Short mmCIF file of C-alpha atoms in Angstrom, two decimals:
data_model
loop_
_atom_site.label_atom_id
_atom_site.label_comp_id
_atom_site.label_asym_id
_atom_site.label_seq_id
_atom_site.Cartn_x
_atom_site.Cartn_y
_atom_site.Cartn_z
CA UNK P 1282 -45.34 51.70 -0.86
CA UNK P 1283 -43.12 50.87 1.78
CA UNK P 1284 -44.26 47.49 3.87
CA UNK P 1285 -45.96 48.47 7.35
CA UNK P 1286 -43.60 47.68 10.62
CA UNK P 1287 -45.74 44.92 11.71
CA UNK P 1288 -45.12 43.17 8.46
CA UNK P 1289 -41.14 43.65 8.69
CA UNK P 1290 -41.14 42.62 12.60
CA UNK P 1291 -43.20 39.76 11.56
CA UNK P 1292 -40.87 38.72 8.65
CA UNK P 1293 -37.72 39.12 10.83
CA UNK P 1294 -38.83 36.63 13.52
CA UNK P 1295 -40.08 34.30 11.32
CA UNK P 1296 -36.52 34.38 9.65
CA UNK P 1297 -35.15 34.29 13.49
CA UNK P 1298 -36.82 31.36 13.53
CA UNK P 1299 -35.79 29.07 9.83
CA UNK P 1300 -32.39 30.43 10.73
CA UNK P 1301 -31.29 28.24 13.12
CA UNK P 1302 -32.16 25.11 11.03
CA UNK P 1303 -30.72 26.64 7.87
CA UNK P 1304 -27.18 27.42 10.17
CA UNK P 1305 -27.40 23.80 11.47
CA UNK P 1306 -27.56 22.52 8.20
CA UNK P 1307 -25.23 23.99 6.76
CA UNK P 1308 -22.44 23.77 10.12
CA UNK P 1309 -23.32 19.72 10.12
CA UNK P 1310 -21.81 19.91 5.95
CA UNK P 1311 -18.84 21.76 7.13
CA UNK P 1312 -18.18 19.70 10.14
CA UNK P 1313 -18.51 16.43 7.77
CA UNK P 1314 -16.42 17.94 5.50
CA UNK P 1315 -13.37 18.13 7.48
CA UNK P 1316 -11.25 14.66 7.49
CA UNK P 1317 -11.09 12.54 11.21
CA UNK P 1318 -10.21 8.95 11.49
CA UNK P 1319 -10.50 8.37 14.88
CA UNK P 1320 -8.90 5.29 16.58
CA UNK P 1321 -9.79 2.79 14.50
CA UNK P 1322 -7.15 2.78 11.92
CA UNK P 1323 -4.34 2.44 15.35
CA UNK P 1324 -6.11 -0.18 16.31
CA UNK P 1325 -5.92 -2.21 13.34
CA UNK P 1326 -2.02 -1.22 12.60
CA UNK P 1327 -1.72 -2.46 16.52
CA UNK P 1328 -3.06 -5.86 15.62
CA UNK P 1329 -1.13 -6.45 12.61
CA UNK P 1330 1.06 -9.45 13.31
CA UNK P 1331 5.00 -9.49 11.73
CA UNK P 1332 5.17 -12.78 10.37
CA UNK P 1333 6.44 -12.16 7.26
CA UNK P 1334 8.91 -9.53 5.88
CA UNK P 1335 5.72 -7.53 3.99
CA UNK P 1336 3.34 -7.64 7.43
CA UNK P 1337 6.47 -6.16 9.37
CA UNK P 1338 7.48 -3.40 6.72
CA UNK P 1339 3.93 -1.90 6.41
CA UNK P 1340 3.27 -2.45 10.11
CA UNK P 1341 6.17 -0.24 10.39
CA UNK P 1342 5.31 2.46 7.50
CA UNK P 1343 1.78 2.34 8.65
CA UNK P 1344 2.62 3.53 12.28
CA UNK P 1345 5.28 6.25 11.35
CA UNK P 1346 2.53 7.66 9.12
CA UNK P 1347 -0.47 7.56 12.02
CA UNK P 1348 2.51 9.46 14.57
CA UNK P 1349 3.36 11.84 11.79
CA UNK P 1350 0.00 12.86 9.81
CA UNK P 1351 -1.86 15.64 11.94
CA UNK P 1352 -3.74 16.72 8.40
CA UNK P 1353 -5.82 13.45 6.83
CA UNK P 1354 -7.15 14.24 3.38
CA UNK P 1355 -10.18 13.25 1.89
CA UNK P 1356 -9.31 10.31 -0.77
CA UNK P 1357 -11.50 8.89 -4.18
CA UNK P 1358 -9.94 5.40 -3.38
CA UNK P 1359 -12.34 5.70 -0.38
CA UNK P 1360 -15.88 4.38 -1.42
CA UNK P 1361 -18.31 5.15 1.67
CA UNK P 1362 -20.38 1.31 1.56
CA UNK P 1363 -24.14 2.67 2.53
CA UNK P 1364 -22.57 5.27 4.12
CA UNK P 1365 -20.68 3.84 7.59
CA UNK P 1366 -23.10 1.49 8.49
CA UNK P 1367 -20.33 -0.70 10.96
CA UNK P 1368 -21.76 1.85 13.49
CA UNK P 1369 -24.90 4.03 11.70
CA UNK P 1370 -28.02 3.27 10.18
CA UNK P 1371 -27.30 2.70 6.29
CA UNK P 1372 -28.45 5.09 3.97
CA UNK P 1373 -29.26 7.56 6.35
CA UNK P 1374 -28.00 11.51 6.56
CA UNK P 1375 -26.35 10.38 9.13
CA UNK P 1376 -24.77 7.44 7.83
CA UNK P 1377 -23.59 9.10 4.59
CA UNK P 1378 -22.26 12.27 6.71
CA UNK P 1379 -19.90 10.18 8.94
CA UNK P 1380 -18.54 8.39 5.80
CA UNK P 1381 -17.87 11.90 4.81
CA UNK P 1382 -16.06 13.15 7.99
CA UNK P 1383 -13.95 9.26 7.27
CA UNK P 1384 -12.40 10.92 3.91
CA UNK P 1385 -14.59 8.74 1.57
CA UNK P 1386 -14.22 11.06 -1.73
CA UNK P 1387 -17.25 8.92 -3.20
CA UNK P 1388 -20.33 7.82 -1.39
CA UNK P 1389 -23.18 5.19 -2.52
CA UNK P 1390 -27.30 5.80 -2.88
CA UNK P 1391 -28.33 2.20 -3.08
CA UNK P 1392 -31.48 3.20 -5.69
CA UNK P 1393 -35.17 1.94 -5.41
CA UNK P 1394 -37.90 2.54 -5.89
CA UNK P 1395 -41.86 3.48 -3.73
CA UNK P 1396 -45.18 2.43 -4.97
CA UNK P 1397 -45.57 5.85 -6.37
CA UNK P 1398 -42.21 5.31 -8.38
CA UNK P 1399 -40.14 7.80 -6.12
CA UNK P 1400 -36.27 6.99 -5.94
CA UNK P 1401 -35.20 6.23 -3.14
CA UNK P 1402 -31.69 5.08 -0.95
CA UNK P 1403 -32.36 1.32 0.04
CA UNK P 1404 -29.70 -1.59 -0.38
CA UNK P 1405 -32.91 -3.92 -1.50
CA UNK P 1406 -36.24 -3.27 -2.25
CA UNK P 1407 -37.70 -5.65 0.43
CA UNK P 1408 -35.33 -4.73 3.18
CA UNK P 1409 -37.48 -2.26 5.72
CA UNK P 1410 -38.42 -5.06 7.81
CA UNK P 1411 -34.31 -5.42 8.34
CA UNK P 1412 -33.42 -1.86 8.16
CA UNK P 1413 -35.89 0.29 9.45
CA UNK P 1414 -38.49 0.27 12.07
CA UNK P 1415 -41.69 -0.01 9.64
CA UNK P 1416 -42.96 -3.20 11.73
CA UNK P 1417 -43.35 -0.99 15.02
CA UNK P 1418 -45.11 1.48 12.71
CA UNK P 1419 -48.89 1.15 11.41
CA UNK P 1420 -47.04 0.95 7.57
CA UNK P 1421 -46.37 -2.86 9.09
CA UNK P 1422 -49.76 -3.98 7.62
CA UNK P 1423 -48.77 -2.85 4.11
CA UNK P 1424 -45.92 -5.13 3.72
CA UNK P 1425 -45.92 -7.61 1.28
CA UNK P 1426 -45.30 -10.41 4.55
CA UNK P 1427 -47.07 -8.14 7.68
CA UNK P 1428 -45.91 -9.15 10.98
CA UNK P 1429 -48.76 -12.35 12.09
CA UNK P 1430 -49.30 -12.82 16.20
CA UNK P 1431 -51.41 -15.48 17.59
CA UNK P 1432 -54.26 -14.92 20.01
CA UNK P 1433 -51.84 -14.59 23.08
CA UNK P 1434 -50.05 -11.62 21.06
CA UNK P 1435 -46.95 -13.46 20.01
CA UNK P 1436 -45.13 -13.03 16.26
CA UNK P 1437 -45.38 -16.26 14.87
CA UNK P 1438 -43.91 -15.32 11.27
CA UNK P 1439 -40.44 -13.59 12.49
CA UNK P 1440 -38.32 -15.40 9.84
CA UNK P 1441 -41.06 -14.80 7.00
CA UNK P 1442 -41.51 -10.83 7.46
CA UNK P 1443 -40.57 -9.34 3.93
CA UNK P 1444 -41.37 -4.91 3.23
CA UNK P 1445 -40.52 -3.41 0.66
CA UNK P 1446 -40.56 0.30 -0.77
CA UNK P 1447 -42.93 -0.74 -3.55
CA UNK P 1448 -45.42 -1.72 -0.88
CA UNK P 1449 -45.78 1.93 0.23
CA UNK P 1450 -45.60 5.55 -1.19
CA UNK P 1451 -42.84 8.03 -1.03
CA UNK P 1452 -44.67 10.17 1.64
CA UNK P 1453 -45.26 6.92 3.54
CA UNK P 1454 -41.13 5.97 3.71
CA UNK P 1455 -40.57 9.84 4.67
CA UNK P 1456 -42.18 8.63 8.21
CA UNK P 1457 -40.40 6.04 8.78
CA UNK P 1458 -36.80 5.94 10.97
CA UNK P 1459 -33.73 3.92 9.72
CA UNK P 1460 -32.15 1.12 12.44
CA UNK P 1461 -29.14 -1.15 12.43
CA UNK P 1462 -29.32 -4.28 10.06
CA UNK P 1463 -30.19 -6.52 11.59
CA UNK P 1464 -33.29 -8.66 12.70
CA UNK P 1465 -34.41 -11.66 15.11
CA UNK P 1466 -35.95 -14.33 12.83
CA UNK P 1467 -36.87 -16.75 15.91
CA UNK P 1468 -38.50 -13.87 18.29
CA UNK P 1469 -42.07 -13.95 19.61
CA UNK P 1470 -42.50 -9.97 19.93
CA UNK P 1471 -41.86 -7.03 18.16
CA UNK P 1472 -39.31 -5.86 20.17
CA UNK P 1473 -37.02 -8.80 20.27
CA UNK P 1474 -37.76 -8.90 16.53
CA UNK P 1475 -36.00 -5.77 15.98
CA UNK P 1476 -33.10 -6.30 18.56
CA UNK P 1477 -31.30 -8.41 16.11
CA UNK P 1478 -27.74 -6.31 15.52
CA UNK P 1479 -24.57 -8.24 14.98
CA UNK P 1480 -22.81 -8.19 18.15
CA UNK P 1481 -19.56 -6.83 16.67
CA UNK P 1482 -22.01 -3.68 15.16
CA UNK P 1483 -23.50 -1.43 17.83
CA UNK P 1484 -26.59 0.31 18.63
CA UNK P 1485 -25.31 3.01 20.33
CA UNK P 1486 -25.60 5.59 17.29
CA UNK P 1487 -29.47 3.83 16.45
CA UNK P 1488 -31.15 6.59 18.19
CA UNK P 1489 -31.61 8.59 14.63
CA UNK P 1490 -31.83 7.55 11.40
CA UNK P 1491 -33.26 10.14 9.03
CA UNK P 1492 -34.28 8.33 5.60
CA UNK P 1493 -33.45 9.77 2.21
CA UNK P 1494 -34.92 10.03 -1.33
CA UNK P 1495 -32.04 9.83 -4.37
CA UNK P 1496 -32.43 12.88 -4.86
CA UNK P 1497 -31.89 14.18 -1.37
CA UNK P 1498 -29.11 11.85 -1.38
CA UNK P 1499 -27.31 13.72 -4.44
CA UNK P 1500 -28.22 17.05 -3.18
CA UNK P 1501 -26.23 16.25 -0.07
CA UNK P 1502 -23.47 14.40 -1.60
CA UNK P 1503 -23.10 17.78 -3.90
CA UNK P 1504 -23.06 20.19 -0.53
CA UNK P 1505 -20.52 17.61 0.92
CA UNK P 1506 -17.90 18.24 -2.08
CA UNK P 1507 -17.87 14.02 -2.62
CA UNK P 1508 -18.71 12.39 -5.92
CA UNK P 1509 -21.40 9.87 -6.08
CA UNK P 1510 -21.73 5.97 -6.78
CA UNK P 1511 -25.40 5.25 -7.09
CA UNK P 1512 -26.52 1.25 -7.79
CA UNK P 1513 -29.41 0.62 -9.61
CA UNK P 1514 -31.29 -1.84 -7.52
CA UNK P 1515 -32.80 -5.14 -9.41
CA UNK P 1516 -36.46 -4.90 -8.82
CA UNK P 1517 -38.03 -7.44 -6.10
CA UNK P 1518 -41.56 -7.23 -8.01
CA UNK P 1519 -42.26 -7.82 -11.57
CA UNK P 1520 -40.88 -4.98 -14.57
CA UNK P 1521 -43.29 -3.09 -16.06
CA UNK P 1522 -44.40 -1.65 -12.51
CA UNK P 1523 -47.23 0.43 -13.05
CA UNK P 1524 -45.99 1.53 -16.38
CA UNK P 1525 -42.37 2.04 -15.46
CA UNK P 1526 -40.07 -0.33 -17.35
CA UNK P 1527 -35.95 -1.43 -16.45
CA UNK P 1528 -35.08 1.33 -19.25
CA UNK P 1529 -37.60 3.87 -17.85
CA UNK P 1530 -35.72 3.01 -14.24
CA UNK P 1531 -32.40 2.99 -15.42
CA UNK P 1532 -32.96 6.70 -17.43
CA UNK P 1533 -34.92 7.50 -14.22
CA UNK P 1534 -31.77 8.10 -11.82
CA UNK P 1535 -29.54 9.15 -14.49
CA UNK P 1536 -32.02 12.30 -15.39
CA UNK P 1537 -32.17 13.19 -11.65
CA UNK P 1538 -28.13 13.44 -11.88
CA UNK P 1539 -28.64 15.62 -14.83
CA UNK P 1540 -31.81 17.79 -13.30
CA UNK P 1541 -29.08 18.51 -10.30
CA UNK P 1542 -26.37 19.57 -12.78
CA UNK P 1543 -23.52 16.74 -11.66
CA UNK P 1544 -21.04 16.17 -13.83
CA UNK P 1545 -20.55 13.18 -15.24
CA UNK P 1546 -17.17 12.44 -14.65
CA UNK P 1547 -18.33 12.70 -10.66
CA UNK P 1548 -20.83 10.03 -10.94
CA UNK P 1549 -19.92 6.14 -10.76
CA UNK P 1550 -22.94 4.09 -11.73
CA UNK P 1551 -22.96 0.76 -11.05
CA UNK P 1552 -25.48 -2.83 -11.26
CA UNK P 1553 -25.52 -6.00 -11.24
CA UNK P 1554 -27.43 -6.53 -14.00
CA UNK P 1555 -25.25 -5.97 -17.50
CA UNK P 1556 -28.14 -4.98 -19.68
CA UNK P 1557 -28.42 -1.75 -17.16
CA UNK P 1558 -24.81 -1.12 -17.57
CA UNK P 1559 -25.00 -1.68 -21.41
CA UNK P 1560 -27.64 0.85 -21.29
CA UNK P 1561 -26.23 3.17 -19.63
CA UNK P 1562 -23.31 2.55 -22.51
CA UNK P 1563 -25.17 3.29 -25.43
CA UNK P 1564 -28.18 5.60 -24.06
CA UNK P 1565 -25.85 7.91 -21.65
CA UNK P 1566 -22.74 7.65 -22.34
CA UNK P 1567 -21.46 10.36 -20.64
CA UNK P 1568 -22.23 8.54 -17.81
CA UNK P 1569 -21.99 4.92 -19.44
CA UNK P 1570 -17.79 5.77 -19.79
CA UNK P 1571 -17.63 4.97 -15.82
CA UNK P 1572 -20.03 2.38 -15.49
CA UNK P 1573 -19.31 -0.02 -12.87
CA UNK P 1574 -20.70 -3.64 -13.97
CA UNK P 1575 -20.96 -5.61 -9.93
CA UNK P 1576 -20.04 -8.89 -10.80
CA UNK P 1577 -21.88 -11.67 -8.82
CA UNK P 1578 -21.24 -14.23 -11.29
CA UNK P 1579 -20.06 -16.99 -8.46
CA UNK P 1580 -24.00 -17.78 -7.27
CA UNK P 1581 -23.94 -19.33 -10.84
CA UNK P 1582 -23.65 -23.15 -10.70
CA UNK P 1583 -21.39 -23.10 -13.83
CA UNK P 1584 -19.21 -20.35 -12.87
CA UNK P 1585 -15.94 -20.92 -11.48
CA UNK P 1586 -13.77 -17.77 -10.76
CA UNK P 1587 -10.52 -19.54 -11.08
CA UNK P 1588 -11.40 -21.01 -14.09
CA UNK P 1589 -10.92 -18.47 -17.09
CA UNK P 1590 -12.95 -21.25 -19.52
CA UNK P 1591 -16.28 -20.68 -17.13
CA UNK P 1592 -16.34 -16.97 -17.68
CA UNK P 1593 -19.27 -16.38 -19.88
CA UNK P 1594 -19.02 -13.02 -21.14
CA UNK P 1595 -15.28 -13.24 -20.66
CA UNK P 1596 -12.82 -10.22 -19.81
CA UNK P 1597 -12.42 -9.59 -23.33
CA UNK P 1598 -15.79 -9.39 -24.49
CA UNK P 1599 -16.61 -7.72 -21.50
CA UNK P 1600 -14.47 -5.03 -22.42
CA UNK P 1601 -15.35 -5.24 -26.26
CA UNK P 1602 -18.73 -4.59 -24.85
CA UNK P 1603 -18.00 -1.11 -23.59
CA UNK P 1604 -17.35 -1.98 -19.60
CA UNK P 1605 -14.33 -0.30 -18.22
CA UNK P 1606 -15.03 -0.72 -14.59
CA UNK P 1607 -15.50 -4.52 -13.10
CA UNK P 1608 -16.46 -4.77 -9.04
CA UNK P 1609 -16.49 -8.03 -7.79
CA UNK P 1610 -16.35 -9.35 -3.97
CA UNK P 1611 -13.03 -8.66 -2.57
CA UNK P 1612 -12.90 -12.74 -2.12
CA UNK P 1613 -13.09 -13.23 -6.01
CA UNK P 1614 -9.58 -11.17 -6.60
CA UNK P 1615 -7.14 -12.30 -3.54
CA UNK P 1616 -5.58 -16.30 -3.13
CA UNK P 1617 -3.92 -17.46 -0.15
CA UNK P 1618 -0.02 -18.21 -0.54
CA UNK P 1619 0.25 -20.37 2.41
CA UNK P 1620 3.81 -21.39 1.70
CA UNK P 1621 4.80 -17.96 1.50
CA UNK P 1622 8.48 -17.80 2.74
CA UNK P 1623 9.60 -14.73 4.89
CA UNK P 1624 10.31 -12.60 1.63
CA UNK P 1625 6.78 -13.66 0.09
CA UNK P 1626 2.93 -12.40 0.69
CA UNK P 1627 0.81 -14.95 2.15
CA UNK P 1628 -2.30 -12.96 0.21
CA UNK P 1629 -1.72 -12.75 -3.45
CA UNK P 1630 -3.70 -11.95 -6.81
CA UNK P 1631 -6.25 -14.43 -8.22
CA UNK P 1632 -6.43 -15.40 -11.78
CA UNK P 1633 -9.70 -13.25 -12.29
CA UNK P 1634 -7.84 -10.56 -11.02
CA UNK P 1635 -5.00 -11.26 -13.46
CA UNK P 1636 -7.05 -11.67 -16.49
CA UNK P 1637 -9.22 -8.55 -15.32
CA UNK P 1638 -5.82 -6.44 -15.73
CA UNK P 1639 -4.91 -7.91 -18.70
CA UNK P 1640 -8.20 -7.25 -20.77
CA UNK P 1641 -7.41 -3.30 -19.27
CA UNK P 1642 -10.48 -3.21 -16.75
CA UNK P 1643 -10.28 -0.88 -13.58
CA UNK P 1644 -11.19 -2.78 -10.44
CA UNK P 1645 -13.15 -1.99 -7.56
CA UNK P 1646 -13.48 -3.93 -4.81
CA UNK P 1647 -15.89 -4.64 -2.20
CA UNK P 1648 -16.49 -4.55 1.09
CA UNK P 1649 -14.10 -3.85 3.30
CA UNK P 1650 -14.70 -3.66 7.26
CA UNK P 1651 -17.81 -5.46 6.53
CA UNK P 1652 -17.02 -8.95 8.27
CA UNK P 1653 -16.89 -10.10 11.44
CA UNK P 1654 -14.00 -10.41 13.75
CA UNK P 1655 -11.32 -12.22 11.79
CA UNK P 1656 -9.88 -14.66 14.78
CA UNK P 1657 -13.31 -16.39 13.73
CA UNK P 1658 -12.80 -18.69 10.69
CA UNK P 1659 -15.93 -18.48 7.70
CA UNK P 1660 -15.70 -14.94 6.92
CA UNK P 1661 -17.44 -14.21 3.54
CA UNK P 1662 -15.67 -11.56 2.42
CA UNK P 1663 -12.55 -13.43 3.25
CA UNK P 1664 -13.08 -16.78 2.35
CA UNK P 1665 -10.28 -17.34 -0.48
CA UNK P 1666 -8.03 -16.35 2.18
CA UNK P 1667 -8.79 -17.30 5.13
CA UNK P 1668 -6.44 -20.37 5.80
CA UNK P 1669 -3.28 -17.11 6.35
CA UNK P 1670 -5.50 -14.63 8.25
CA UNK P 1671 -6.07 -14.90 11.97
CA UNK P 1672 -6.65 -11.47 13.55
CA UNK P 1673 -8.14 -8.22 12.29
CA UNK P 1674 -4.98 -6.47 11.56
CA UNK P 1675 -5.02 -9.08 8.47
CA UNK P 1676 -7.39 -6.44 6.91
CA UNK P 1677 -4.78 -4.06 6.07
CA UNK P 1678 -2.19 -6.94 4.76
CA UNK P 1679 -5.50 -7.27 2.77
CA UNK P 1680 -5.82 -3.97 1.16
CA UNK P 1681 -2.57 -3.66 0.95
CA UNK P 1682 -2.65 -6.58 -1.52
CA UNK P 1683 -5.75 -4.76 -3.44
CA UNK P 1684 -3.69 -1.93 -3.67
CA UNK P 1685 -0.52 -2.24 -4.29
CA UNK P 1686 -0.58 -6.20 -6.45
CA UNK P 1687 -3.84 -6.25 -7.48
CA UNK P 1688 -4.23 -2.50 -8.55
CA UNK P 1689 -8.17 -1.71 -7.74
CA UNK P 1690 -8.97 2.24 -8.16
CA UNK P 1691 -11.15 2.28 -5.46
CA UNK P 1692 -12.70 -0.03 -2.27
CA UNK P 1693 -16.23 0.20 -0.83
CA UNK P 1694 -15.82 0.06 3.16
CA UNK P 1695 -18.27 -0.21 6.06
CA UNK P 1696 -15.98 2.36 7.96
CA UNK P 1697 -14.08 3.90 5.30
CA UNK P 1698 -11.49 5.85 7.29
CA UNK P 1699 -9.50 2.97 7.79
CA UNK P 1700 -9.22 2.95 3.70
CA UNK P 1701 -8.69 6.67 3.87
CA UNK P 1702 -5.68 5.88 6.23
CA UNK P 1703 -3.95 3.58 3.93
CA UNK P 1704 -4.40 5.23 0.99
CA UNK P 1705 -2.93 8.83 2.59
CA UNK P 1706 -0.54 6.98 4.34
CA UNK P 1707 0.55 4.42 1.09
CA UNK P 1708 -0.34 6.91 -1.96
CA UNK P 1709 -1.36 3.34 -3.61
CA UNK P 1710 -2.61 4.53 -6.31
CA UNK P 1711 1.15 6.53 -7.13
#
């Protein structure tokens, strides 16, 4: 029987209709897909300074390459940090699509978890109240700290405000809008509450911020052609949760890698936690072989990360232990030479970094483009180094120093096309 016309005009305007989402989608993949820097990665070369033989040379080299290079190419040593969240929302589509369009060839899904037990991209588990805009929404009274006013209507708890994904389900967090990190912890309103950006961030691009699940996430890193660094998330509330234990979380996001058919060998997964990565090791190997172990070791009273004797497990037995891939702060693998002579780096390789090597563990690094303007002393991210940098072209005397003496594989960046313009530029990794 052949369908009646009404049916087929019916079914051709309601495809008129889903196409022009479906063509959207799938132009706004394509679009991400192809490589711009933009002027960023100038600007920093421009603000280099020449004090020393090195800073003068890759000034130099740096420049001829941004003058020469019409067609950028998309690079692995390029880790997308959240996605580009100097400028967008973290972990939102489009976050992780303008890290794409930078050239990152791997982007991160920071990986929690709802009160129904969905996965989902957060970089903490109680961070909606910073990175969202849950306390403007009527979700706010399901956080674990609610917003409190008094009887004239003023917040009087802005510093204490804590939500969290386990404080609301999966198809609550689908309503809510991603913002800026960022928040006011002395205002008296709502809005002042959430107008708390870093002044060297913007706002400008916090007019959409579309949320994601994991899987979403891995679904769109797949369309995008990138490979995929997902961190498993220590829990903020107390393991079991509602039945689910670490083990059951840690298999959790590995089996939604393996439900979407992604290789392996395309997947870095990383904690901060070694019993995840150990895991990971001997209950998935496949994707255990590129675990990334985040080392935050130096918040540990005894641990000292120039001293090799306060390393506790040590390189070695880190290594004996299955871990191939060690990611500590950038801080942790840089010293300052500060009586460098003309011929000399002022930035040079720590012992950790040394010993790292030595015991034949890749390095990652992060993050990069994640600190405030350099001509201001204190930066975090900086600190072992910071008596011989002065100006944000320091960053790329910086990576250049990861890359070329220290030897990482790979750097997680806030805007990762200035790491995508080194490494096309440099070929650091030979």
């Amino acid at each position: 029987m052949k369908p009646r016309p009404s049916i087929i005009i019916l079914f051709s305007l309601a495809m008129l209709l889903l196409a022009p989402a479906t063509v959207a989608a799938q132009d706004e993949v394509t679009a991400a897909s192809h490589v711009t820097l933009g002027p960023r990665p100038l600007f920093l070369v421009q603000d280099m300074d020449e004090e020393t033989q090195r800073s003068r040379e890759l000034k130099a080299e740096l420049m001829r390459c941004a003058a020469s290079t019409e067609d950028w190419q998309r690079s692995d040593f390029s880790i997308s940090h959240r996605g580009a969240p100097m400028q967008f929302p973290e972990h939102t589509r489009e976050s992780y699509l303008a890290g794409a369009q930078m050239g990152a060839g791997i982007l991160e899904c920071d990986v929690t978890f709802t009160a129904d037990q969905a996965l989902v991209c957060r970089h903490s588990q109680c961070d909606l109240h910073s990175t969202t805009n849950i306390v403007a929404t009527d979700l706010a009274q399901k956080c674990s700290v609610p917003p409190a006013f008094n009887e004239a209507g003023e917040l009087t708890n802005a510093a204490d405000i804590q939500c969290c994904t386990s404080d609301i389900s999966l198809a609550d967090f689908r309503t809510l809008e991603g913002k800026m990190e960022g928040v006011n912890t002395e205002a008296s309103s709502i809005e002042a509450y959430l107008a708390g950006t870093p002044g060297w961030r913007t706002d400008r691009y916090d007019s959409r911020g579309t949320l994601m699940t994991h899987a979403e996430s891995i679904e769109l890193f797949k369309a995008l052609g990138v490979k995929m660094t997902p961190e498993l998330k220590a829990p903020s509330v107390e393991m079991p949760f509602h039945g689910m234990s670490q083990a059951d979380y840690a298999q959790k996001m590995i089996d939604e890698y393996r439900a979407a058919d992604i290789p392996a060998s395309d997947v870095y997964v990383q904690s901060f936690n070694l019993d995840d990565v150990r895991y990971w090791i001997d209950n998935a190997p496949e994707f255990g072989n590129q675990a990334v172990y985040l080392d935050d070791r130096y918040n540990l009273d005894d641990f000292d990360h120039t001293d090799p004797a306060t390393w506790s497990p040590s390189m070695e037995e880190l290594a004996e232990q299955g871990v191939k891939i060690l990611a500590p702060p950038m801080w942790m693998l840089l010293a300052s030479n500060p009586e460098a002579s003309d011929e000399e780096s002022r930035i040079v390789p720590s012992v950790y970094a040394e010993r790292a090597k030595a015991a034949g563990l890749d390095l990652i690094a992060w993050t990069f483009e994640r600190s405030g303007p350099l001509a201001d002393d204190g930066e975090w991210y900086h600190s072992t180094t910071d008596d011989v940098i002065d100006n944000d072209g320091d960053k790329l005397l910086t990576l250049d120093v990861l890359a070329r003496d220290v030897g990482i594989i790979g750097l997680f960046s806030d805007w990762p096309a200035t790491v995508t313009f080194y490494d096309n530029c440099m070929n650091a990794r030979g």
